[in-house]
PDB file of C-alpha atoms in Angstrom:
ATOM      1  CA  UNK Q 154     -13.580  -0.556   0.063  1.00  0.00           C
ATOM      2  CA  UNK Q 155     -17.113  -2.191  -0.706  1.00  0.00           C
ATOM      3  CA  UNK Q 156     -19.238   0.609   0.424  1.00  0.00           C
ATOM      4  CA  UNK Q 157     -21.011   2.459  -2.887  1.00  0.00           C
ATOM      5  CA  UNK Q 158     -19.925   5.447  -3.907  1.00  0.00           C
ATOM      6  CA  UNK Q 159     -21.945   8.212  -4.106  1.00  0.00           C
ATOM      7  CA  UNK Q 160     -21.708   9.021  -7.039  1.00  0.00           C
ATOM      8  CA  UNK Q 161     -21.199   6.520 -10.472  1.00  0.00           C
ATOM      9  CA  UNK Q 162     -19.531   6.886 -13.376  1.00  0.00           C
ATOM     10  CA  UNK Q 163     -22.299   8.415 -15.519  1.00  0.00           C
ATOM     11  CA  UNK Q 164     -21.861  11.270 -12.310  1.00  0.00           C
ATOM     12  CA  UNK Q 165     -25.164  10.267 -10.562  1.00  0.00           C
ATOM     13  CA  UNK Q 166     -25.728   9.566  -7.159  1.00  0.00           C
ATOM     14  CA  UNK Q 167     -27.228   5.783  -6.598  1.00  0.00           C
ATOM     15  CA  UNK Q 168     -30.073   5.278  -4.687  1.00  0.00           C
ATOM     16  CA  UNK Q 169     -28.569   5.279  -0.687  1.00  0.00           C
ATOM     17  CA  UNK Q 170     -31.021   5.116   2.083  1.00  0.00           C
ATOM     18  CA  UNK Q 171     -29.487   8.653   3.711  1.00  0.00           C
ATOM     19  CA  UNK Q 172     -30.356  10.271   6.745  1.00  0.00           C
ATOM     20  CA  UNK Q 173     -32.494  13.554   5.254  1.00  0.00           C
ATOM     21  CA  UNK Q 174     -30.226  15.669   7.649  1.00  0.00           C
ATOM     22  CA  UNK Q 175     -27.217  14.093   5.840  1.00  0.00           C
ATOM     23  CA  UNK Q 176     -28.703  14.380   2.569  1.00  0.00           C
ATOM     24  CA  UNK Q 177     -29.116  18.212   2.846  1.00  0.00           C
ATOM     25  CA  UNK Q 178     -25.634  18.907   3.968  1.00  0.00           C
ATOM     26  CA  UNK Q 179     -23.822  17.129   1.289  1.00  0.00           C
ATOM     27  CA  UNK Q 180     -26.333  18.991  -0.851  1.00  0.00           C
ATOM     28  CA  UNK Q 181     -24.504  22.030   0.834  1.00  0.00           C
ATOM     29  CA  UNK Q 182     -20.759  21.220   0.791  1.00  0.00           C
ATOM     30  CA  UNK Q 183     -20.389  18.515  -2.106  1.00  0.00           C
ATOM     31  CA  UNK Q 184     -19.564  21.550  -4.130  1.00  0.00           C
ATOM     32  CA  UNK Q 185     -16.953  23.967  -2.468  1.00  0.00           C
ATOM     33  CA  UNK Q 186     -15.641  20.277  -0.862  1.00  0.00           C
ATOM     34  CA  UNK Q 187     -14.666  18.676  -4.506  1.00  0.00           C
ATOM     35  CA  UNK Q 188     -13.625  22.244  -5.689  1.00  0.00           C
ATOM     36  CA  UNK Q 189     -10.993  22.326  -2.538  1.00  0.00           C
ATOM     37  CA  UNK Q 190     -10.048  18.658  -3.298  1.00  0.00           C
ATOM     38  CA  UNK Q 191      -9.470  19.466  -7.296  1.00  0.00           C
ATOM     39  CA  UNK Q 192      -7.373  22.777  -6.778  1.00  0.00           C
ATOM     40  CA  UNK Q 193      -4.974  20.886  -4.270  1.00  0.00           C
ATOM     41  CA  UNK Q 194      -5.146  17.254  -6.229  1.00  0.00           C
ATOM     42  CA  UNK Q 195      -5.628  18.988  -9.995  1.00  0.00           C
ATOM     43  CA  UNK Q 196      -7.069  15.603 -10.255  1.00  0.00           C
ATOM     44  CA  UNK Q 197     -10.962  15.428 -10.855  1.00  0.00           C
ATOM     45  CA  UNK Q 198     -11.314  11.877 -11.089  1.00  0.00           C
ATOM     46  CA  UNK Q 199      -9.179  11.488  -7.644  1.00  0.00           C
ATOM     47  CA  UNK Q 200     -10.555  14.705  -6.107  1.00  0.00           C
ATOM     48  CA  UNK Q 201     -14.703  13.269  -6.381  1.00  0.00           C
ATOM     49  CA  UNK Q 202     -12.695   9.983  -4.968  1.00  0.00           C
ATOM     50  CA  UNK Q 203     -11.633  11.723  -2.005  1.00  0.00           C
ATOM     51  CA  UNK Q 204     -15.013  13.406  -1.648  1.00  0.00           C
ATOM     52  CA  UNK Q 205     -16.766  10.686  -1.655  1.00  0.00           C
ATOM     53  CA  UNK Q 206     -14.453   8.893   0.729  1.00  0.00           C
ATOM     54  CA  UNK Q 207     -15.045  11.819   2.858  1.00  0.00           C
ATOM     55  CA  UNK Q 208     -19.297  11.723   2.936  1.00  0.00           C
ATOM     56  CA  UNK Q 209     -19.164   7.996   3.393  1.00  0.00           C
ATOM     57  CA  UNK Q 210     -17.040   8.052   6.326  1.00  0.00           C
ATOM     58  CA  UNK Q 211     -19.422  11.084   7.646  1.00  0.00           C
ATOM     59  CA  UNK Q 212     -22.583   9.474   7.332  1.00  0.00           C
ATOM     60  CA  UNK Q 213     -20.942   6.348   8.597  1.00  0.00           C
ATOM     61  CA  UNK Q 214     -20.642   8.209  11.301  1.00  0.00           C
ATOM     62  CA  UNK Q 215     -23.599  10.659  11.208  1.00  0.00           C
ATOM     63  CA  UNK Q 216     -24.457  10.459  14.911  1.00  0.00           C
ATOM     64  CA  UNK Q 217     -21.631  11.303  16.241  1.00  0.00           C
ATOM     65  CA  UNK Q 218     -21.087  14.302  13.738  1.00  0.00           C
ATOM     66  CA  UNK Q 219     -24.126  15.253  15.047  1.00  0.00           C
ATOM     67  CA  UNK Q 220     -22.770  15.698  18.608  1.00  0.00           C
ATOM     68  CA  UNK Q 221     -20.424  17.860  17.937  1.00  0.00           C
ATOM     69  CA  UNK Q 222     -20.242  21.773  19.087  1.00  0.00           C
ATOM     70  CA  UNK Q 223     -19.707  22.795  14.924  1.00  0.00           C
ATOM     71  CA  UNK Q 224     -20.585  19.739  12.584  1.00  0.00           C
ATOM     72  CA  UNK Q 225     -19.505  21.969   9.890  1.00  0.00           C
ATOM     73  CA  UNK Q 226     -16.300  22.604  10.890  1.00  0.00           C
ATOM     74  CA  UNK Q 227     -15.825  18.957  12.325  1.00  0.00           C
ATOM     75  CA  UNK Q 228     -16.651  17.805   8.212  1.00  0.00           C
ATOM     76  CA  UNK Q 229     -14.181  20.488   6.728  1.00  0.00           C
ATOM     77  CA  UNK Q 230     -11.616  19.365   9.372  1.00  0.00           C
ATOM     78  CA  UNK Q 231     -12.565  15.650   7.681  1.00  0.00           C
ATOM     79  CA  UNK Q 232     -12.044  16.856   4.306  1.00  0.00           C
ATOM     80  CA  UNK Q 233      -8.831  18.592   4.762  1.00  0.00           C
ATOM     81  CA  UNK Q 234      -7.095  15.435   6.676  1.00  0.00           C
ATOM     82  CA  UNK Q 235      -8.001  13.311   3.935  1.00  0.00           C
ATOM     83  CA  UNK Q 236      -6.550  15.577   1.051  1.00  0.00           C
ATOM     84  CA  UNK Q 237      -3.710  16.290   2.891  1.00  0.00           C
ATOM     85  CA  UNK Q 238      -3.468  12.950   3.733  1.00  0.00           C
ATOM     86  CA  UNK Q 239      -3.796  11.870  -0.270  1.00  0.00           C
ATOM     87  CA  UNK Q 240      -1.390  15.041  -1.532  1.00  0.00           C
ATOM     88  CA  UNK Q 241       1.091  13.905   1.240  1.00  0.00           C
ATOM     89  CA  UNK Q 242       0.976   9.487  -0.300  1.00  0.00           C
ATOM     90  CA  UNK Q 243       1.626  11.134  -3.981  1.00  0.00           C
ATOM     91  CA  UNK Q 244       3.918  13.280  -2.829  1.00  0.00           C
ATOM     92  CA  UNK Q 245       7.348  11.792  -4.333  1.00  0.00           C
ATOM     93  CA  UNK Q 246       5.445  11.056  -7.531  1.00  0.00           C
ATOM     94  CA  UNK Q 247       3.849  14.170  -7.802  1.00  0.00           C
ATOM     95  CA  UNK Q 248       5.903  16.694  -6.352  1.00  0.00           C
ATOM     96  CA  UNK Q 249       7.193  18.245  -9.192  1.00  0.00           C
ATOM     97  CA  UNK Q 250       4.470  18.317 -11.423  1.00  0.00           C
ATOM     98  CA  UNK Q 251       2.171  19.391  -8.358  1.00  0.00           C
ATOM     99  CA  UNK Q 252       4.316  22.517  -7.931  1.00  0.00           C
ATOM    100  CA  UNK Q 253       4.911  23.383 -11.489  1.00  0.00           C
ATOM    101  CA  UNK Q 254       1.042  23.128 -12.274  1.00  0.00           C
ATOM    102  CA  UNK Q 255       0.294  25.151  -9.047  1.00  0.00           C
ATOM    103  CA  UNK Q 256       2.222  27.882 -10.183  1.00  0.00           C
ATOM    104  CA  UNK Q 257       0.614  28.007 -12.904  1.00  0.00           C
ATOM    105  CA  UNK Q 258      -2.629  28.467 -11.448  1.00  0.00           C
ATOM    106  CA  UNK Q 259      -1.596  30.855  -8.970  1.00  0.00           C
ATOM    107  CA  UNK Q 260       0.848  32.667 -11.928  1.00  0.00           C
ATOM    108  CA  UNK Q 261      -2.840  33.017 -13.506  1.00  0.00           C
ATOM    109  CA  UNK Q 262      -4.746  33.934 -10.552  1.00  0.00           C
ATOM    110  CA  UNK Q 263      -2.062  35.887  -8.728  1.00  0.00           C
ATOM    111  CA  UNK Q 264      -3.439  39.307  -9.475  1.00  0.00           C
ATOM    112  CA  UNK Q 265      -6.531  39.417  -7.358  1.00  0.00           C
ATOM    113  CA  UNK Q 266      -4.248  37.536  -4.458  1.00  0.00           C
ATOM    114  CA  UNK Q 267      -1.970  39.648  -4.418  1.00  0.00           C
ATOM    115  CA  UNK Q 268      -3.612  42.734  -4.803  1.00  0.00           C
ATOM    116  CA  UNK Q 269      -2.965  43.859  -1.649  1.00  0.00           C
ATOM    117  CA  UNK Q 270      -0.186  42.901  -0.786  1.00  0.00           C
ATOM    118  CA  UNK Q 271       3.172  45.091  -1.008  1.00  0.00           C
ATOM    119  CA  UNK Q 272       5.545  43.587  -3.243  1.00  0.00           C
ATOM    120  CA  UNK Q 273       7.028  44.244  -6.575  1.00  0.00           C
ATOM    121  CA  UNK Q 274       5.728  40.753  -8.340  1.00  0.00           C
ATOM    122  CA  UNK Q 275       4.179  41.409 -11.783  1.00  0.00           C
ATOM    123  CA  UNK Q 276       6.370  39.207 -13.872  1.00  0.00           C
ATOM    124  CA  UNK Q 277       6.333  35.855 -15.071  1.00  0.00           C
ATOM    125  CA  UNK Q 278       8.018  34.304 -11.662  1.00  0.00           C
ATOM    126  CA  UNK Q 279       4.983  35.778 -10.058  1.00  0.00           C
ATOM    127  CA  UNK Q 280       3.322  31.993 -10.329  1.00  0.00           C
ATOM    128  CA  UNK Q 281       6.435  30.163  -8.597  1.00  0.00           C
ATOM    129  CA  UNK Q 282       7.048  32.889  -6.068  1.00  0.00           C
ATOM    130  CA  UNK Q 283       3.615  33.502  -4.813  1.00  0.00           C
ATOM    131  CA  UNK Q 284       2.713  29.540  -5.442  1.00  0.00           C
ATOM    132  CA  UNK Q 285       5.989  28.666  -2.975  1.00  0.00           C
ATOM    133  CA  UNK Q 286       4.443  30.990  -0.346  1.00  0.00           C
ATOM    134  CA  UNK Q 287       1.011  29.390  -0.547  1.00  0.00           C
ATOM    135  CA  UNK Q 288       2.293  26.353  -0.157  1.00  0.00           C
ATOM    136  CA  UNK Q 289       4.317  27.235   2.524  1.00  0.00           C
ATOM    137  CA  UNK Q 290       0.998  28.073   4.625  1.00  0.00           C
ATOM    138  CA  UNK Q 291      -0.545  25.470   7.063  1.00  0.00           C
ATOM    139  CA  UNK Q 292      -4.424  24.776   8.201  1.00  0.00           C
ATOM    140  CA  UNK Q 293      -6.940  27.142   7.410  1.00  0.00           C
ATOM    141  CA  UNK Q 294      -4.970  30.084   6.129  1.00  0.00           C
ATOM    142  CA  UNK Q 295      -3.900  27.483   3.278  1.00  0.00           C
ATOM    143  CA  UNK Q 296      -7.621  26.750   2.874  1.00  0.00           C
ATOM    144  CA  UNK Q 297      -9.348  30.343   2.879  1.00  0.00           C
ATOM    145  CA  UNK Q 298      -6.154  31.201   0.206  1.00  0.00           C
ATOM    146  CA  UNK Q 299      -7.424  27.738  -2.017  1.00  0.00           C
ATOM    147  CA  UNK Q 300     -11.155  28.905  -1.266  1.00  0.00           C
ATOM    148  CA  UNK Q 301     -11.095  32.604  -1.785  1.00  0.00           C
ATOM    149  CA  UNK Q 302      -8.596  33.562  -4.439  1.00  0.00           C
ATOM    150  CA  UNK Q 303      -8.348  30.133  -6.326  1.00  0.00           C
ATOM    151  CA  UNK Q 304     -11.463  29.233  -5.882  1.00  0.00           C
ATOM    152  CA  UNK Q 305     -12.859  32.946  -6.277  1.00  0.00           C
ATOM    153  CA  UNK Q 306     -14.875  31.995  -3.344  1.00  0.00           C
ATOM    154  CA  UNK Q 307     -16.819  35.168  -1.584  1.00  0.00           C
ATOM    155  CA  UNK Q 308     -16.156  35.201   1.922  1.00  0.00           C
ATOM    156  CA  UNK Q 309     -19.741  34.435   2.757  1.00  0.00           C
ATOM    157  CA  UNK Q 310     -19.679  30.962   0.734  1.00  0.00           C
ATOM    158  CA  UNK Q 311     -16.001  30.428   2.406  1.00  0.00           C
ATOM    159  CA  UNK Q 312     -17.163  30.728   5.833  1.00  0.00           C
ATOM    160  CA  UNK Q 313     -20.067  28.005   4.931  1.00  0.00           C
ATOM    161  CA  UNK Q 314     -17.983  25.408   3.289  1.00  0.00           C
ATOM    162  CA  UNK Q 315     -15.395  25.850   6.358  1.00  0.00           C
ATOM    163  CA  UNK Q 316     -17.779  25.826   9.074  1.00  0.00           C
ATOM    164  CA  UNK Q 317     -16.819  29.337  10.475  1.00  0.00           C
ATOM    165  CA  UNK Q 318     -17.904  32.856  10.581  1.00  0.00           C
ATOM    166  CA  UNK Q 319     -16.920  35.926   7.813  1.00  0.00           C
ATOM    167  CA  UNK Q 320     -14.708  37.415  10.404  1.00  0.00           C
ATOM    168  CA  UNK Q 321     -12.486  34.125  10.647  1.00  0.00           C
ATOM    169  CA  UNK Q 322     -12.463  34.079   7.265  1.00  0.00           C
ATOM    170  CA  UNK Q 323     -11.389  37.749   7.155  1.00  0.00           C
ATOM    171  CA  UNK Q 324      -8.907  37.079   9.780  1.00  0.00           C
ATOM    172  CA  UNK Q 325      -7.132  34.495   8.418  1.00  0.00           C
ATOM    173  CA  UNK Q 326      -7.208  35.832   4.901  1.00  0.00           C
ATOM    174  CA  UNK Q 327      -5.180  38.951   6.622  1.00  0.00           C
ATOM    175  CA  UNK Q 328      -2.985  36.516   8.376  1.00  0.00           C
ATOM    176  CA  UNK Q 329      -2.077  34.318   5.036  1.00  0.00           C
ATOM    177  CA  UNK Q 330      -1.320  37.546   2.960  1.00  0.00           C
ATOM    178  CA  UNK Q 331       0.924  38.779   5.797  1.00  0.00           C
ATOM    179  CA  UNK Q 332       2.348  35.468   5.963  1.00  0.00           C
ATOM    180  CA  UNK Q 333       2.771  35.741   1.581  1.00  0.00           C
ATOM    181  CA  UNK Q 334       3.798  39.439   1.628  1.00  0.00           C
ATOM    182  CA  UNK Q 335       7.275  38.095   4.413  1.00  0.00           C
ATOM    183  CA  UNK Q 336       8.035  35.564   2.127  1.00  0.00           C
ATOM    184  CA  UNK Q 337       8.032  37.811  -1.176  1.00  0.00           C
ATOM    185  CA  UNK Q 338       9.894  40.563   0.811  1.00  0.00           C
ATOM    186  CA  UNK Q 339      13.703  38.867   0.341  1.00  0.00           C
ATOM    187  CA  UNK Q 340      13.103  38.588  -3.013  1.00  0.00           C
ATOM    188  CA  UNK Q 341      11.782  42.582  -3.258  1.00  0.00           C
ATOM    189  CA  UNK Q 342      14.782  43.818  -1.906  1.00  0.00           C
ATOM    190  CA  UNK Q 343      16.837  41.874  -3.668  1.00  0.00           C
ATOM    191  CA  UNK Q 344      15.514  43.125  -7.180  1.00  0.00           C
ATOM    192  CA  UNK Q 345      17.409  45.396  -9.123  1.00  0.00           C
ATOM    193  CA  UNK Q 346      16.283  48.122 -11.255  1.00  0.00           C
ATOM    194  CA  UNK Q 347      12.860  50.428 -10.449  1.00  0.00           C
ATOM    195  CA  UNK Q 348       9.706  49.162  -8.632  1.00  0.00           C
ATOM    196  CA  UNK Q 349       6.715  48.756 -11.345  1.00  0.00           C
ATOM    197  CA  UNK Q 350       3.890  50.593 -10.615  1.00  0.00           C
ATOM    198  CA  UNK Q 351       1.253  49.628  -8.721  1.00  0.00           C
ATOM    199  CA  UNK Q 352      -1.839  48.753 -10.399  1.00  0.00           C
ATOM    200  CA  UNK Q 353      -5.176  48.989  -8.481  1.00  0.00           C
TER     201      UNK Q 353
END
């Protein structure tokens, strides 16, 4: 693609003639946008690619973003096709790796995810386990999970970047943990031996 990028290699943005509108709302979701592309891509150089793929196909299309009933939403709907759209072409070369690292990150992070959630899942398997069930979750529960919890995003920011309100948010966070707590639930009856304490 010829069009610039909008950012260069030093990390600046070149000089673009962009609609003011435009300018302020990448202003407002270039952040929480390339931090949702990194945590599914754990690729910086490829997630500020697919970023900036996304903005130039928005304000290619400003007008018509314009028109719609929730830009925001219409832009994080953008974002998330074109991610998903990436993770799914480096799938077979990444698949592995992608999973492996994930868990990892979510092995890391699990705690405050899985907080409350019932289910006996303190040890080191914690990572693939819980990382399997994320993974396992489509749309926007998959997103508020990245957001929220990987992200450590408050539910006021995650709302912003994904062009809803807090209660969405809220009620797809409950939704995703249910969704996490079924899948763990095999694997807690299955366990043998006494149920760790729960730490608050």
């Amino acid at each position: 693609m010829s069009e610039p990028s909008f950012t260069d290699a030093a990390g600046t943005a070149p000089r673009i003639d962009l609609p003011i509108a435009f300018q302020g709302f990448q202003e407002l979701h270039a952040q929480p946008y390339f931090d949702y592309a990194l945590t599914v891509l754990d690729d910086p150089a490829l997630a500020q690619r697919v970023v900036d793929d996304v903005f130039l196909a928005l304000v290619d299309r400003w007008d018509r973003v314009l028109t719609q009933p929730n830009p925001h939403a219409y832009a994080w709907a953008a974002l998330r096709h074109t991610v998903e759209a990436q993770r799914v072409r480096d799938e077979e070369h990444r698949l592995l790796v992608e999973r492996v690292v994930f868990s990892i990150v979510v092995h890391r992070e699990a705690e405050p995810l899985i907080a409350g959630i019932d289910a006996d899942v303190t040890d080191l398997e914690v990572g693939v386990s819980v990382a399997a069930a994320v993974l396992e979750l489509s749309g926007a529960k998959f997103d508020v999970i990245i957001l929220r919890y990987l992200n450590r995003y408050s539910v006021a920011r995650t709302a912003r970047a994904m062009g809803v309100d807090e209660t969405t948010v809220r009620s797809l966070t409950s939704q995703a943990k249910a969704k996490i707590e079924a899948r763990l639930a095999p694997r807690r009856l299955l366990r043998p031996g006494p149920a760790k304490h729960d730490q608050e």
